[in-house]
XYZ file of C-alpha atoms in Angstrom:
322
model
C 374.201 254.690 162.296
C 372.190 253.061 159.644
C 368.574 253.516 159.317
C 368.114 249.884 159.685
C 370.507 249.181 162.403
C 367.854 247.976 165.028
C 366.352 245.727 162.441
C 369.671 244.347 161.181
C 370.768 243.494 164.680
C 368.218 240.640 164.839
C 370.126 237.436 164.051
C 367.307 236.324 161.612
C 367.679 239.593 159.502
C 371.350 240.686 159.626
C 373.134 242.280 156.775
C 372.132 239.396 154.337
C 368.464 239.782 155.176
C 368.497 243.539 154.842
C 370.109 243.247 151.425
C 367.436 240.577 150.455
C 364.648 243.108 151.491
C 366.453 245.966 149.488
C 366.330 243.774 146.369
C 362.695 242.900 146.700
C 359.860 244.236 144.761
C 356.467 244.224 146.416
C 353.161 245.016 144.765
C 350.603 246.610 147.235
C 347.051 246.624 145.858
C 344.995 249.007 147.921
C 346.365 252.187 149.769
C 343.450 252.628 152.288
C 342.996 251.584 155.805
C 345.072 248.370 155.252
C 347.353 249.711 152.776
C 348.424 252.713 154.939
C 350.134 250.662 157.626
C 351.348 247.855 155.040
C 353.170 250.642 153.000
C 354.580 252.575 155.982
C 356.035 249.511 157.563
C 357.329 247.933 154.338
C 358.884 251.271 153.400
C 360.250 251.721 156.831
C 361.761 248.178 156.788
C 363.722 248.940 153.718
C 361.878 247.145 150.967
C 363.616 248.571 147.920
C 360.873 248.568 145.298
C 357.358 249.193 146.191
C 354.453 249.389 143.563
C 351.252 250.835 144.956
C 347.945 250.438 142.984
C 344.748 252.180 143.884
C 342.161 253.764 141.631
C 340.531 255.907 144.483
C 341.078 259.319 146.008
C 341.718 260.341 149.573
C 338.370 261.376 151.325
C 337.901 263.171 154.671
C 335.720 260.353 155.957
C 338.365 257.757 155.607
C 341.190 259.827 157.371
C 340.306 258.230 160.868
C 341.688 254.877 159.591
C 343.958 255.795 156.464
C 346.612 257.423 158.665
C 349.072 257.737 155.873
C 347.343 260.910 154.607
C 346.541 264.322 155.920
C 343.896 266.727 155.255
C 346.115 268.357 152.679
C 345.609 265.086 150.551
C 341.881 265.229 150.370
C 340.861 264.668 146.732
C 344.265 263.417 145.565
C 344.777 259.999 144.106
C 345.674 257.649 146.978
C 348.447 255.958 144.972
C 350.127 259.201 144.212
C 349.778 260.699 147.715
C 351.136 257.345 149.300
C 354.093 257.613 146.871
C 354.855 261.020 148.059
C 354.632 260.202 151.859
C 356.683 257.047 151.506
C 359.571 258.920 149.772
C 359.298 261.764 152.371
C 359.867 259.129 155.029
C 362.509 257.203 153.230
C 364.036 258.853 150.015
C 366.048 255.672 149.371
C 363.015 253.717 148.300
C 361.893 253.180 144.738
C 358.133 253.695 144.605
C 355.964 253.397 141.710
C 352.303 254.659 141.754
C 349.485 253.369 139.661
C 346.314 255.439 140.147
C 344.048 252.861 138.476
C 341.913 249.895 139.498
C 343.244 246.382 139.353
C 341.268 243.925 137.174
C 341.862 240.670 135.609
C 343.466 241.981 132.557
C 346.090 244.098 134.157
C 346.743 241.682 137.024
C 348.772 239.225 135.006
C 351.459 241.967 134.237
C 351.238 243.486 137.752
C 351.836 240.187 139.517
C 354.481 239.070 137.146
C 356.687 242.043 137.873
C 356.650 241.536 141.781
C 358.201 239.115 144.087
C 355.257 239.218 146.603
C 351.839 240.645 146.408
C 349.813 242.304 149.355
C 346.114 242.432 148.821
C 344.974 245.405 150.919
C 342.055 246.252 148.672
C 339.277 244.935 150.720
C 337.413 243.922 147.691
C 336.052 240.401 146.994
C 336.807 240.667 143.381
C 340.272 241.996 143.710
C 341.144 239.312 146.305
C 340.080 236.452 144.067
C 341.692 237.947 140.907
C 345.096 238.381 142.742
C 344.715 234.809 144.362
C 344.038 233.165 140.985
C 347.010 234.969 139.403
C 349.379 234.358 142.287
C 348.487 230.753 142.308
C 348.970 230.452 138.551
C 352.413 232.391 138.768
C 353.546 230.805 142.058
C 353.825 234.129 143.810
C 353.102 234.808 147.607
C 350.041 236.509 148.366
C 349.395 238.166 151.706
C 345.707 239.034 151.810
C 343.451 240.641 154.500
C 339.983 242.080 155.109
C 338.423 244.220 157.765
C 335.013 245.447 158.484
C 333.398 246.834 161.734
C 335.556 245.320 164.559
C 336.386 242.070 162.710
C 338.757 240.927 160.078
C 341.513 238.421 158.836
C 344.914 238.229 157.436
C 346.841 235.330 156.072
C 349.448 234.078 153.685
C 348.323 232.287 150.529
C 349.616 230.899 147.171
C 353.547 230.635 146.566
C 353.221 226.877 147.375
C 350.496 227.197 149.795
C 346.800 226.798 149.144
C 344.967 229.846 147.537
C 342.404 232.262 149.111
C 339.778 230.211 147.166
C 340.778 227.034 149.096
C 339.941 228.722 152.357
C 337.049 230.799 151.205
C 335.466 228.925 148.156
C 332.262 230.916 148.344
C 331.379 234.461 148.472
C 328.729 235.599 151.052
C 325.197 236.106 149.767
C 325.657 239.706 150.752
C 328.136 241.970 152.347
C 328.330 245.434 153.951
C 331.201 247.911 153.369
C 333.085 250.302 155.487
C 330.834 253.035 154.085
C 327.656 251.129 155.125
C 328.541 249.426 158.285
C 331.676 251.352 159.441
C 334.984 250.253 160.710
C 337.273 251.008 163.655
C 340.626 252.568 162.703
C 342.917 250.480 165.199
C 341.382 247.238 163.705
C 342.661 247.821 160.150
C 345.894 249.428 161.631
C 346.462 246.087 163.419
C 345.560 243.822 160.521
C 347.647 246.029 158.112
C 350.636 245.914 160.380
C 350.238 242.145 160.520
C 350.118 242.010 156.621
C 353.448 243.877 156.646
C 355.026 241.487 159.257
C 353.851 238.513 157.128
C 355.197 240.106 154.000
C 358.592 240.608 155.597
C 358.756 237.008 157.033
C 357.984 235.594 153.667
C 360.511 237.841 151.971
C 363.117 236.830 154.531
C 362.319 233.029 154.502
C 361.634 232.940 158.118
C 360.124 229.965 159.862
C 357.403 229.088 160.623
C 356.340 230.242 157.342
C 353.405 232.612 157.184
C 352.129 230.852 154.133
C 349.214 228.444 155.058
C 348.488 230.551 158.273
C 345.299 232.585 158.859
C 344.783 235.216 161.641
C 341.314 235.881 162.702
C 340.327 239.156 164.799
C 336.993 239.493 166.607
C 337.827 242.735 168.545
C 334.369 243.522 169.578
C 334.655 240.376 171.681
C 338.365 240.904 172.236
C 339.218 237.626 170.584
C 342.134 236.817 168.375
C 342.592 233.162 166.898
C 344.838 231.583 164.211
C 344.910 228.283 162.388
C 346.864 226.611 159.608
C 345.319 225.533 156.353
C 348.168 223.740 154.661
C 346.002 220.860 153.571
C 343.060 222.890 152.107
C 342.017 221.703 148.669
C 341.524 223.998 145.653
C 337.934 224.293 144.423
C 337.517 222.478 140.932
C 334.565 224.647 139.834
C 335.748 228.233 140.796
C 333.933 230.917 138.977
C 336.503 233.141 137.224
C 336.629 236.989 137.357
C 337.240 238.549 133.941
C 337.575 242.121 132.736
C 335.914 243.933 129.935
C 338.899 243.348 127.844
C 338.394 239.503 128.117
C 334.958 239.610 126.605
C 334.777 237.379 123.379
C 332.420 237.881 120.439
C 330.644 234.657 121.341
C 329.951 235.814 125.061
C 326.450 236.595 126.302
C 327.006 239.411 128.787
C 324.305 240.239 131.349
C 324.259 243.422 133.266
C 322.462 242.699 136.690
C 322.298 246.593 137.502
C 319.400 248.595 136.359
C 319.799 251.928 134.588
C 319.432 253.831 137.943
C 322.311 252.119 139.492
C 324.550 252.046 136.289
C 323.469 254.276 133.540
C 326.098 252.723 131.409
C 326.426 249.032 131.452
C 329.931 247.459 132.205
C 330.184 246.577 128.504
C 328.174 248.038 125.580
C 326.738 244.823 124.194
C 325.362 243.770 127.736
C 321.708 242.721 128.171
C 320.171 244.190 131.281
C 318.425 241.533 133.153
C 317.593 241.504 136.958
C 318.860 238.376 138.854
C 315.184 237.378 139.598
C 314.313 237.449 135.856
C 317.410 235.282 134.656
C 315.426 231.996 134.681
C 312.848 233.234 132.088
C 315.291 235.169 130.010
C 316.035 232.368 127.611
C 319.788 232.655 127.906
C 321.608 230.397 125.412
C 323.326 227.103 126.679
C 325.990 227.421 124.011
C 328.969 229.846 124.735
C 329.989 231.633 127.910
C 327.722 233.797 129.939
C 329.421 236.772 131.676
C 327.528 238.287 134.650
C 328.131 241.918 135.703
C 327.575 243.870 138.772
C 329.495 246.473 140.815
C 331.242 244.136 143.432
C 330.903 240.691 142.095
C 328.607 239.581 144.818
C 325.256 239.777 142.840
C 326.870 238.138 139.835
C 328.191 235.353 142.088
C 324.758 234.647 143.353
C 323.245 234.844 139.941
C 325.858 232.379 138.657
C 324.779 229.918 141.286
C 321.228 230.300 140.073
C 322.293 229.545 136.498
C 324.410 226.449 137.660
C 321.158 225.038 139.188
C 319.530 225.561 135.825
C 322.190 223.641 134.048
C 324.582 226.499 132.783
C 328.174 225.582 133.293
C 330.312 228.107 131.249
C 330.019 231.207 133.475
C 332.315 234.237 134.337
C 332.056 237.153 136.577
C 332.767 240.891 135.897
C 332.988 243.295 138.845
C 332.543 246.874 137.519
C 333.831 248.168 140.714
C 333.960 251.938 141.827
C 337.358 252.812 143.014
C 339.192 249.783 142.025
């Protein structure tokens, strides 16, 4: 009996749909708590080509929610360990692992090579970079985020509004799974939903998952959903750039001090705290690139500079694992 017999018996899949999945190429950015179920279910469904991208390694404190891995994987690159587990479960797949972070420079090529993109990185910078590139290239983006006992997942771009249309602004501050914690089943549910939305998009099922957002508040046992087909794209979006995009005329500002970042994101950066930007005498001619770890501090600093009359601004998220 075929591995996919119970899936192919569905009239909305059938042999034609299964063949479509076998021909599909999905890029999954992030192989952690969200990426684990995404990768397992896409591989189990027979998506023929899967590219997994993650610059982090497996850690013991993550195993409660990153259920793709075992204790033996601790210390290994997530992308490589994920590839090995996916092929062990389904040797017929073609899985490519990239053990490096996604940024605005490599996103162009990575998105172009895929039919559909899954954002499982749980990083503001990665989500916006992928959304911008998927919108530009007309590719479908299935994006999600999870923290504590809350999160969301939805279908963006590919003819639907982008992530920025739904979330035009970053929060003033944000916790992480390392600082605020996260429940394993929550990310498992949201990651599984991402896989379901990706499969529906690949198969062309109706109603379309594009333009639909699912919100989970499991601390209150609440799940809701809404459509955002008419959401408008922001006209003044702050772009994320990479170090490779820095131009000779750019003024680069490193917002982190030497204790937080002994080496600035780019060698020519000026170290200026956000509180000191107004008195720093930054030039009004040319682009100003603001650097921090996650992009949140840079986003806030960019809003300060906009209030002061600056308009040509960009963000650089130095990241950690991404």
